[in-house]
GROMACS .gro file of C-alpha atoms in nm:
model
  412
    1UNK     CA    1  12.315  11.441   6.413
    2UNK     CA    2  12.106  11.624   6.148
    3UNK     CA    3  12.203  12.027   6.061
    4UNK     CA    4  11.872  12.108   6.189
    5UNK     CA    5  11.837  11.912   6.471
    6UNK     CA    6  12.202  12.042   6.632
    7UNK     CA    7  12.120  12.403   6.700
    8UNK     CA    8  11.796  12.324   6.852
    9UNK     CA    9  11.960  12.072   7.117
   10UNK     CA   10  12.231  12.314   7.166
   11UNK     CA   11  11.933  12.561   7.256
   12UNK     CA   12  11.736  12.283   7.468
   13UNK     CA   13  12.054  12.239   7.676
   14UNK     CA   14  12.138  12.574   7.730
   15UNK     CA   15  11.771  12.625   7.848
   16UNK     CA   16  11.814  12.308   8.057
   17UNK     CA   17  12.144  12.420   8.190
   18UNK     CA   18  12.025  12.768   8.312
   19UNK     CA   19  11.661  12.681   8.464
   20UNK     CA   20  11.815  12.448   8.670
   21UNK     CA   21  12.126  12.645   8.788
   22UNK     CA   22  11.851  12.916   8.919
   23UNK     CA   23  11.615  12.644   8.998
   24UNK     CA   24  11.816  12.347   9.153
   25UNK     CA   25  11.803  12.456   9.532
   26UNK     CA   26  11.453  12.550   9.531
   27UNK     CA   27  11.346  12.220   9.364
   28UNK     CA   28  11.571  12.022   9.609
   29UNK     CA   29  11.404  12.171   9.917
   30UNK     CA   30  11.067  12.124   9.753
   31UNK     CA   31  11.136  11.800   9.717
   32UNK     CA   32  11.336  11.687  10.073
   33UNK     CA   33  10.991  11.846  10.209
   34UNK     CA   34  10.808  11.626  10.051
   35UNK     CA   35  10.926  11.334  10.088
   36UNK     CA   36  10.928  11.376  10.442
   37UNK     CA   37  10.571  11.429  10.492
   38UNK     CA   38  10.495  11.127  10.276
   39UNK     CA   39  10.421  10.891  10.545
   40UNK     CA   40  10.340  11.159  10.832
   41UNK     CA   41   9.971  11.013  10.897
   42UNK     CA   42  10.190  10.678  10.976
   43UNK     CA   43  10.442  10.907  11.147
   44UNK     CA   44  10.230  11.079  11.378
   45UNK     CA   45   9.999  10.749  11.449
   46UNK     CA   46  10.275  10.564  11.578
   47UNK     CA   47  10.463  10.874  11.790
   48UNK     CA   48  10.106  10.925  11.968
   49UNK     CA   49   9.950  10.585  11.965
   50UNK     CA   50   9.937  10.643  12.353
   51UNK     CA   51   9.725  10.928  12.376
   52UNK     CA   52   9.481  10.859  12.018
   53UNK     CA   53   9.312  10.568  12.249
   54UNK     CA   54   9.092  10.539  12.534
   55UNK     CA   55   8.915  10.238  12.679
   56UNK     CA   56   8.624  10.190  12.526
   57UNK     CA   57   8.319  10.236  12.815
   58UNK     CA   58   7.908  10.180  12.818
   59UNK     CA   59   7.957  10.534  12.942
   60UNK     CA   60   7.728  10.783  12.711
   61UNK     CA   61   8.000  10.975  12.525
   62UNK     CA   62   8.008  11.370  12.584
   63UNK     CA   63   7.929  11.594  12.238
   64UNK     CA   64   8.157  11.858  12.167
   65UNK     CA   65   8.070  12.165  12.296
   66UNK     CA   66   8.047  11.936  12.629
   67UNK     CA   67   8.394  11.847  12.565
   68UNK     CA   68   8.501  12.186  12.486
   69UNK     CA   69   8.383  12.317  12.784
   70UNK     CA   70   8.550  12.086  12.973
   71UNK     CA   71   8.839  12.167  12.777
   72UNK     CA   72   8.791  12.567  12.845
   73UNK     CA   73   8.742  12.497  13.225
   74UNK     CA   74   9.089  12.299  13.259
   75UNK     CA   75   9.283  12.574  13.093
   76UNK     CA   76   9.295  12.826  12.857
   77UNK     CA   77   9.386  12.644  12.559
   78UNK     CA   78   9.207  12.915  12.275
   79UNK     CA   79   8.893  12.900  12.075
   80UNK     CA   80   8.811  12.610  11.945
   81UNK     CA   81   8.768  12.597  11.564
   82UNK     CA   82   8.774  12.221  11.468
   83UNK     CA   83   8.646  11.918  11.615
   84UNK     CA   84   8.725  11.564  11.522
   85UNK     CA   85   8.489  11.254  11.630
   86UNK     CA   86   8.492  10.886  11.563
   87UNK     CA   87   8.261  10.633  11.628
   88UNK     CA   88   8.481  10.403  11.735
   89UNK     CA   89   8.411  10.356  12.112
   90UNK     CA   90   8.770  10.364  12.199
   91UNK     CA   91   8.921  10.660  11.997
   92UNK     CA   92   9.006  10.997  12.141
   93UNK     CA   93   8.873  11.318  11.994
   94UNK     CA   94   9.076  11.544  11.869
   95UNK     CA   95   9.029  11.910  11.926
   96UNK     CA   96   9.197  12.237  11.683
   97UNK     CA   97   9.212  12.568  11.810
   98UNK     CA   98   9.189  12.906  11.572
   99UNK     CA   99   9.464  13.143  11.556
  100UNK     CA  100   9.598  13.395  11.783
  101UNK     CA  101   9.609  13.772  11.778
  102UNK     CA  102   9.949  13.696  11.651
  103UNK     CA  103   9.880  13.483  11.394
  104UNK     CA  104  10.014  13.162  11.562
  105UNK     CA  105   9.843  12.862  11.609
  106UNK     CA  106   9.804  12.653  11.934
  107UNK     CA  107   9.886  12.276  11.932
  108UNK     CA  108   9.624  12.057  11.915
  109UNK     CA  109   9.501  11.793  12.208
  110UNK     CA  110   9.338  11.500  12.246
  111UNK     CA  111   9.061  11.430  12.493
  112UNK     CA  112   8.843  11.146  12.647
  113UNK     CA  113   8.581  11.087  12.457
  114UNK     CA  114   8.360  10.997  12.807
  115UNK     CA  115   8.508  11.251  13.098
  116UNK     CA  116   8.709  11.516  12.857
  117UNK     CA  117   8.986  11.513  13.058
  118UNK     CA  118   9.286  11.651  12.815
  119UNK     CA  119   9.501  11.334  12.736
  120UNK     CA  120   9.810  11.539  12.538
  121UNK     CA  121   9.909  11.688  12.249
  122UNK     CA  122  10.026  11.502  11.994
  123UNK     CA  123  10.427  11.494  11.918
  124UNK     CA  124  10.539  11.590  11.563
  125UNK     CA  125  10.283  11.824  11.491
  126UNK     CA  126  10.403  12.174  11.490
  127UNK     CA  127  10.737  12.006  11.309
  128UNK     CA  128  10.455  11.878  11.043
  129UNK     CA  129  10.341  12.229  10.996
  130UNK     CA  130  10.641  12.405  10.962
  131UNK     CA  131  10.763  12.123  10.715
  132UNK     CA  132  10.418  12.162  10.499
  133UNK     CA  133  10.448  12.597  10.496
  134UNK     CA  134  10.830  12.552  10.377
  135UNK     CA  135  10.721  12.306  10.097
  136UNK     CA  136  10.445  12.518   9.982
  137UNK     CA  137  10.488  12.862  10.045
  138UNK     CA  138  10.920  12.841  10.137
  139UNK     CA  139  10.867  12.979  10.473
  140UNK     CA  140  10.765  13.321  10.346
  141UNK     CA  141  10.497  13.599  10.485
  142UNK     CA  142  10.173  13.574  10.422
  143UNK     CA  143  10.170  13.160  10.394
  144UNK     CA  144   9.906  13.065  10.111
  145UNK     CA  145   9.789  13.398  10.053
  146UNK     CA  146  10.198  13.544   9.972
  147UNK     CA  147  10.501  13.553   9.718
  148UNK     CA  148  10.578  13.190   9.818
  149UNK     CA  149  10.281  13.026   9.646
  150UNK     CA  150  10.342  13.194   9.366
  151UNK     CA  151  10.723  13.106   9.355
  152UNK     CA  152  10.686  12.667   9.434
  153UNK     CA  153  10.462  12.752   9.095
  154UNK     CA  154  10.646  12.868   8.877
  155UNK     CA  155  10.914  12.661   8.983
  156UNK     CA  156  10.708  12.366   8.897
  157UNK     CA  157  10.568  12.525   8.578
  158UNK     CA  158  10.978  12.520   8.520
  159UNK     CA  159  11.057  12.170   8.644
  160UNK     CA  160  10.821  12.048   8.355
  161UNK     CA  161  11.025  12.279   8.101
  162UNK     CA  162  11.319  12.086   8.252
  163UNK     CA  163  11.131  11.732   8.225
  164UNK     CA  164  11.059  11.781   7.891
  165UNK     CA  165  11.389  11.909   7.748
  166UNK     CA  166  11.559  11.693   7.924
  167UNK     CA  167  11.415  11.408   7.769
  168UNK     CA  168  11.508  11.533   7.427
  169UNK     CA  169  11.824  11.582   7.474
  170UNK     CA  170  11.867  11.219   7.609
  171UNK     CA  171  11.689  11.091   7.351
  172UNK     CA  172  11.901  10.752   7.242
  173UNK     CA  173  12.013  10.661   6.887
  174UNK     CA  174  11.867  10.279   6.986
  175UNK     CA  175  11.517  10.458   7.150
  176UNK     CA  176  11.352  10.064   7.162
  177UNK     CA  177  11.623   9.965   7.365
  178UNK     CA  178  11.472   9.929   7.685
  179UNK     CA  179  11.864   9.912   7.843
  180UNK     CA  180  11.988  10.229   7.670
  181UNK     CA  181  11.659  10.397   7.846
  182UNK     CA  182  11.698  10.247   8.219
  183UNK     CA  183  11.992  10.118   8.281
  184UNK     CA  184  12.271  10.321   8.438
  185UNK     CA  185  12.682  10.244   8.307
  186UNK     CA  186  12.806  10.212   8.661
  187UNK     CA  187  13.129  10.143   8.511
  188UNK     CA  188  13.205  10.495   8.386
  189UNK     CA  189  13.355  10.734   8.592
  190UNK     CA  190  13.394  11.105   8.634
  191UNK     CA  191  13.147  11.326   8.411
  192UNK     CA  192  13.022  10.995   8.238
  193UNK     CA  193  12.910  10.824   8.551
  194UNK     CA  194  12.757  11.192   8.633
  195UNK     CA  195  12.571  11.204   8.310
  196UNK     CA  196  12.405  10.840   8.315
  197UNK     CA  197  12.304  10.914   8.654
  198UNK     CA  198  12.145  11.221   8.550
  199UNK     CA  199  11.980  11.085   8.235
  200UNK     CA  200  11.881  10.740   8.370
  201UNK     CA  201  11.759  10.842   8.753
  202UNK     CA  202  11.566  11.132   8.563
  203UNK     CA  203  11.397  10.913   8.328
  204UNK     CA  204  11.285  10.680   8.642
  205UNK     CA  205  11.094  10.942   8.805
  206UNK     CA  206  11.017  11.155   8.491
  207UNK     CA  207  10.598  11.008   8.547
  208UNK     CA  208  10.611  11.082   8.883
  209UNK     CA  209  10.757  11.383   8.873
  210UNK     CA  210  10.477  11.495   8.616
  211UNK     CA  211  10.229  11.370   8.798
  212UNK     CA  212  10.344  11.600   9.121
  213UNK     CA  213  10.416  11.889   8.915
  214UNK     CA  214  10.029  11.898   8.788
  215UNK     CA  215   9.879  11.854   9.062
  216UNK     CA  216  10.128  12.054   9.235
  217UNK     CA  217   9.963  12.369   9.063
  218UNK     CA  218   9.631  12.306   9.213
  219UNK     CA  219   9.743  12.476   9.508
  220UNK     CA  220   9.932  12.729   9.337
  221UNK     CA  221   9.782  12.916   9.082
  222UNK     CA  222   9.336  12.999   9.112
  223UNK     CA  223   9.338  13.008   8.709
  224UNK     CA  224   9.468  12.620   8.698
  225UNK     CA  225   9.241  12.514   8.948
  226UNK     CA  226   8.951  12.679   8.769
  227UNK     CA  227   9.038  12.569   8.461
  228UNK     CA  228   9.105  12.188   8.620
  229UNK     CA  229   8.748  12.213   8.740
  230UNK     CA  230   8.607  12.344   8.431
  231UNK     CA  231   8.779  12.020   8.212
  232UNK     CA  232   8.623  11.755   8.501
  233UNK     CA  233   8.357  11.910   8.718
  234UNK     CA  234   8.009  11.970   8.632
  235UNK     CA  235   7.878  12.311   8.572
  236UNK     CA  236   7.679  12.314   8.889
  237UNK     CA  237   8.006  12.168   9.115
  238UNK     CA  238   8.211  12.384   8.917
  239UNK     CA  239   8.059  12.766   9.034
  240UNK     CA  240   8.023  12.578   9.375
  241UNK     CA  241   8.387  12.508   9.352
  242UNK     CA  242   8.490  12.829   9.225
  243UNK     CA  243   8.420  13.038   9.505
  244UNK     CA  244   8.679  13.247   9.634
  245UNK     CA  245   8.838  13.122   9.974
  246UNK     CA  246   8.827  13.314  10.272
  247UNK     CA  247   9.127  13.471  10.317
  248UNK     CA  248   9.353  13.419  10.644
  249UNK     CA  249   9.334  13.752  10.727
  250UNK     CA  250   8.943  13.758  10.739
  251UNK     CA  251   8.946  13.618  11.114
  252UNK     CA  252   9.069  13.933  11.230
  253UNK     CA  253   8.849  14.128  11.001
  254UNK     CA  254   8.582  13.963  11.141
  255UNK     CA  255   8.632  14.067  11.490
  256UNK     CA  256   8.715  14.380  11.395
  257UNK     CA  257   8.343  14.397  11.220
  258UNK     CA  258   8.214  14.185  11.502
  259UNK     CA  259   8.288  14.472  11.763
  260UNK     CA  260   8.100  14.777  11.513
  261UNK     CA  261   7.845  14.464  11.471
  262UNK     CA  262   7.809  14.203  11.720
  263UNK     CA  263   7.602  14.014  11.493
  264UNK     CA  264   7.847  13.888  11.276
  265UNK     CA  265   8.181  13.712  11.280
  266UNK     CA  266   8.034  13.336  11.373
  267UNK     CA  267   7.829  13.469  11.602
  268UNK     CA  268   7.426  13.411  11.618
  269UNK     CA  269   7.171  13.667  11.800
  270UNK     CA  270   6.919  13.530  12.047
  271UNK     CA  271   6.571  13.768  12.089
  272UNK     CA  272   6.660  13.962  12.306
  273UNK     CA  273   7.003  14.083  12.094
  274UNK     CA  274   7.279  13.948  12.257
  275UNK     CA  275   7.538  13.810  12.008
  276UNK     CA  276   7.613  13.395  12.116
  277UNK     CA  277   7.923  13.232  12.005
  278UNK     CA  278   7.820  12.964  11.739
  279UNK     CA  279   7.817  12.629  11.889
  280UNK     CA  280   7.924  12.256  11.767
  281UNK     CA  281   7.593  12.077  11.894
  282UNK     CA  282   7.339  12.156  11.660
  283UNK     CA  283   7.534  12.095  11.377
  284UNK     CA  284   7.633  11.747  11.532
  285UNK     CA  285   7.255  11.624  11.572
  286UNK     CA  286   7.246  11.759  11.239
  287UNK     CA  287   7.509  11.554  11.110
  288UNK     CA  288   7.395  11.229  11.291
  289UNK     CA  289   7.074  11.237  11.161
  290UNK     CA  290   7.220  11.253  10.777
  291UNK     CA  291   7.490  10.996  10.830
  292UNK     CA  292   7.345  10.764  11.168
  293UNK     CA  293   7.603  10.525  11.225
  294UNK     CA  294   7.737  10.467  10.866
  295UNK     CA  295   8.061  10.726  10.938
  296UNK     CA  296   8.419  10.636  11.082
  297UNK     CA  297   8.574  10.969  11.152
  298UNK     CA  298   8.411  11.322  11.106
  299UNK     CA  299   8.530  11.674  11.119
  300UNK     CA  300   8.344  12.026  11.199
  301UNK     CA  301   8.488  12.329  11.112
  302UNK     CA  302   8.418  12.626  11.174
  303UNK     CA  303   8.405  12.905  10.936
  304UNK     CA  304   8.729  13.086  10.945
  305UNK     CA  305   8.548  13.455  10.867
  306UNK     CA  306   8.194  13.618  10.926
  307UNK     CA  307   7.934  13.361  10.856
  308UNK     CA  308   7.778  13.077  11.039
  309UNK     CA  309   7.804  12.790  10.788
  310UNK     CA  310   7.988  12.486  10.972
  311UNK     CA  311   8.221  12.250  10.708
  312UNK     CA  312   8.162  11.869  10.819
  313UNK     CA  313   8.414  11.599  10.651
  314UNK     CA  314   8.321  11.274  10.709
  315UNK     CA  315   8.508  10.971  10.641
  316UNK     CA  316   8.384  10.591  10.623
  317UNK     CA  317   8.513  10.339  10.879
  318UNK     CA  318   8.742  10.152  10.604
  319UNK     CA  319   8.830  10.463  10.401
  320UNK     CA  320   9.215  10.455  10.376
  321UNK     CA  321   9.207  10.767  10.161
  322UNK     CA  322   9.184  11.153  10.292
  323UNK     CA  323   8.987  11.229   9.991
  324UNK     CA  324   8.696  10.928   9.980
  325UNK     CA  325   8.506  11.142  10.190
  326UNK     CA  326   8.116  11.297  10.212
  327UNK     CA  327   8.120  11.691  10.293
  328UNK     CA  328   7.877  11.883  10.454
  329UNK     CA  329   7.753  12.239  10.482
  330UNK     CA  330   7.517  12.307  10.822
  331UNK     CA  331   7.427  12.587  10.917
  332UNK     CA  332   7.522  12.631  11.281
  333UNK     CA  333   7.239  12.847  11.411
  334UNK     CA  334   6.896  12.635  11.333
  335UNK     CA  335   7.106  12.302  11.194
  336UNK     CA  336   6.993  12.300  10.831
  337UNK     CA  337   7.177  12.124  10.605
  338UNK     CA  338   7.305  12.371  10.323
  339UNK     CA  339   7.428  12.125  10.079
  340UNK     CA  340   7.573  11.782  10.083
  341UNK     CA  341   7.833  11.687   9.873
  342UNK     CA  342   7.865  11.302   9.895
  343UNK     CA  343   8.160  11.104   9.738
  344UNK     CA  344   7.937  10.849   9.599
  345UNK     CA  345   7.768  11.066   9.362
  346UNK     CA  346   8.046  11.235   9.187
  347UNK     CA  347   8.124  11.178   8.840
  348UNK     CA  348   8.499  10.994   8.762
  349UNK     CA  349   8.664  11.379   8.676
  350UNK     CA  350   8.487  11.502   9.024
  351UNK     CA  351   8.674  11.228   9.186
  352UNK     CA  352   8.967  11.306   9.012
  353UNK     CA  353   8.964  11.678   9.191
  354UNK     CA  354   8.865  11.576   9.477
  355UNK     CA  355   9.197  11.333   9.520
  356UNK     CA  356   9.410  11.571   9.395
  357UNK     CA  357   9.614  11.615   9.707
  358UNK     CA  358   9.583  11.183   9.708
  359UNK     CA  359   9.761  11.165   9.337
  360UNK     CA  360   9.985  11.445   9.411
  361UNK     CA  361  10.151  11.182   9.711
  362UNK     CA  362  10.101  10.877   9.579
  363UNK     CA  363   9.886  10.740   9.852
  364UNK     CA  364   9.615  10.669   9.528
  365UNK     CA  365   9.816  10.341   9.479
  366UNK     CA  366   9.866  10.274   9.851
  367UNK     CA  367  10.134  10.229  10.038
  368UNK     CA  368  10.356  10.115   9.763
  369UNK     CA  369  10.285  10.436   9.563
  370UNK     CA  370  10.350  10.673   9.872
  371UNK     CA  371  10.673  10.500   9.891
  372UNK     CA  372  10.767  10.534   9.537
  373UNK     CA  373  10.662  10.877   9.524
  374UNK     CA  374  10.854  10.965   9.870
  375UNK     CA  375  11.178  10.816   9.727
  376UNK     CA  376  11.138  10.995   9.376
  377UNK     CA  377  11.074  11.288   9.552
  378UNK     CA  378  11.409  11.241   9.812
  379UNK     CA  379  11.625  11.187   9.494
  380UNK     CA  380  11.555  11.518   9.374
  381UNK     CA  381  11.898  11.637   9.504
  382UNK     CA  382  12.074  11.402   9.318
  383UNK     CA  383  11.968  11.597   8.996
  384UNK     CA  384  12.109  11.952   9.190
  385UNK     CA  385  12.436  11.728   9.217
  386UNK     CA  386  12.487  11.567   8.930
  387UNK     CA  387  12.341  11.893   8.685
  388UNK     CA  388  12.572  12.130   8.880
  389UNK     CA  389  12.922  11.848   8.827
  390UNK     CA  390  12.802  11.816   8.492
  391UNK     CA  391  12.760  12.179   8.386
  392UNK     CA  392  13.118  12.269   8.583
  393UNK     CA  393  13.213  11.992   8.331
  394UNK     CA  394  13.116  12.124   8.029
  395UNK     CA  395  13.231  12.506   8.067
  396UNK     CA  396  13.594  12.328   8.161
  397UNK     CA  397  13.587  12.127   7.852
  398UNK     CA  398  13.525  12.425   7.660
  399UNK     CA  399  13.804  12.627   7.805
  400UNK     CA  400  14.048  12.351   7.727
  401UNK     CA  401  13.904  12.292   7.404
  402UNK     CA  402  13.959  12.666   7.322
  403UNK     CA  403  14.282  12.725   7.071
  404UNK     CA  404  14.445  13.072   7.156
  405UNK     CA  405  14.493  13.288   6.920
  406UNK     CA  406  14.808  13.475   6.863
  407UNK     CA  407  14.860  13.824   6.777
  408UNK     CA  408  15.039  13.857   6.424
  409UNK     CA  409  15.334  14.013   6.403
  410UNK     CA  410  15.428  14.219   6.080
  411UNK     CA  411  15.746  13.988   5.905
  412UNK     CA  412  15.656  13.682   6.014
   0.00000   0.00000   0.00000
């Protein structure tokens, strides 16, 4: 090795060494989170299969504010806030409920599509949830609005300092030798077996683990996600996609404004001045006459703040992909349509955004890339492992390797 080139590996490692000391539990969790919700649409299909189908009936179907009032008069099961219809004859409809006064959100059911008669809520969920908060936000107050967003950031903004280096510093004399780059010497033991796991496994899953990290900071940082749609979007979808979100804590702001003015906070005033909760039905007939029959799955949303602007997701029968989808904007009161954002009309770098959360899983390539990216992302302790042996290693080596020094004596 070069006189120049020595120093600046023995910099890369120590900057390897130390990121991932501080780093390596946080990324493991990260990415044990991960991998476990890589397949939890399959998951949660096959745990509920039971109560996600109906028989299928010549029966006219009920809308959904039909269905939540049924809902409403068989319990008190919360405001609704989403509502999910298919137009397959035979699948339930799912219905979401908004927050509590605490903060804590009610489990979901599914209903009969024909008599709304509740048919269960479906197993796995809340585990789901509480998997998702810890892999993006670690658990910590204030969920996407707190520290922990911030933190899984900058630990990713890290993990690509780590990717980088790392790669350097494994950089082989024979770099065309496909062998030297992929193939680990299972026949060493001790810190070399440690070290070729290290440097082979991480070269592996170095693309995938770029590919997460990137995308991973869509949902981290506003200033990457503005500057991702400024690269792909165009101008016009780029202020659109700009705005600021409603923050979590503008539900209860909203009631709190709603009782000095009963005219706001989703709710609509009739002539005569009494404030009406908004309503699903309008925005449904809405919806059906813009889509007909063409749609497999849609979702209404209410607004989560002040406002009266219903968010409609719709899905084609054979779409396989959460983000090949056309989104609407209706406005709940008189069942305009604001603005419709349809998938077909997006440019390639529009699409690109719009799959983010798709790339950042794997499920772009199908099955076969969910499960590559699931098992990249459940070797990431392996790297806490093997980086922790190997750095106990090193500072040994260098302790044995150190000559003492003796304290001279005058006379001898």
């Amino acid at each position: 090795m070069s006189d120049v080139r020595r120093p600046i590996k023995a910099a890369l490692l120590q900057v390897h060494s130390l990121a991932g000391l501080a780093l390596a539990l946080l990324w493991a969790v990260v990415g044990i989170t991960g991998a476990t919700m890589a397949f939890e649409d399959e998951i949660e299909a096959s745990l509920n299969s039971h109560i996600m189908r109906v028989d299928a009936s010549a029966t006219r179907r009920l809308t959904p504010d039909e269905l939540v009032a049924r809902l409403q008069s068989a319990g008190d099961f919360g405001r609704a806030s989403a509502v999910t219809m298919a137009s397959d004859p035979s699948a339930a409809v799912r219905i979401r409920f908004a927050r509590s006064e605490g903060g804590a959100r009610p489990s979901s059911v599914y209903v009969d599509p024909y008599d709304g008669h509740v048919l269960g809520s479906p197993r796995a969920e809340d585990f789901f949830a509480t998997v998702r908060k810890l892999h993006r936000w670690l658990l910590l107050p204030g969920d996407g609005n707190g520290i922990g967003r911030k933190i899984t950031g900058t630990a990713a903004i890290c993990l690509i300092v780590m990717l980088i280096s790392g790669l350097v510093l494994r950089w082989p004399h024979r770099a065309r030798s496909v062998k030297m780059w992929l193939k680990p010497n299972l026949g060493l033991r001790g810190r070399g077996l440690h070290r070729s796991l290290h440097a082979v496994i991480g070269t592996w899953v170095l693309p995938v683990y770029l590919v997460m990290t990137l995308t991973g900071l869509w949902y981290s940082f506003e200033w990457y996600k503005a500057g991702a749609n400024w690269l792909l979007a165009r101008p016009v979808t780029t202020t659109a996609a700009m705005q600021p979100k409603q923050p979590r804590g503008a539900a209860a702001d909203g009631k709190a404004d709603a009782r000095a003015n009963p005219g706001n906070d989703k709710r609509a005033s009739d002539p005569n001045g009494e404030a009406k909760a908004l309503t699903f039905d309008r925005v449904w007939t809405a919806f059906l006459a813009q889509e007909g029959d063409q749609y497999g799955r849609a979702l209404l949303t209410m607004p989560a703040g002040a406002g009266t602007a219903v968010r409609v997701r719709s899905w084609l029968p054979d779409s396989s992909l959460e983000s090949v989808r056309d989104e609407f904007r209706i406005e709940a009161v008189t069942g305009r349509v604001i603005s419709a954002d349809r998938y077909a009309d997006k440019t390639f770098g529009e699409r690109i955004l719009a799959g983010v959360l798709d790339i950042h899983r794997g499920a772009i390539l199908g099955w076969p890339g969910k499960l590559a990216f699931m098992l990249a992302a459940a070797m990431m302790p392996l790297f806490t492992v093997t980086g922790l042996l190997l750095y106990l290693s090193r500072r040994r080596h260098r302790r044995l390797a150190r000559q003492p020094v003796g304290h001279l004596v005058p006379g001898e």
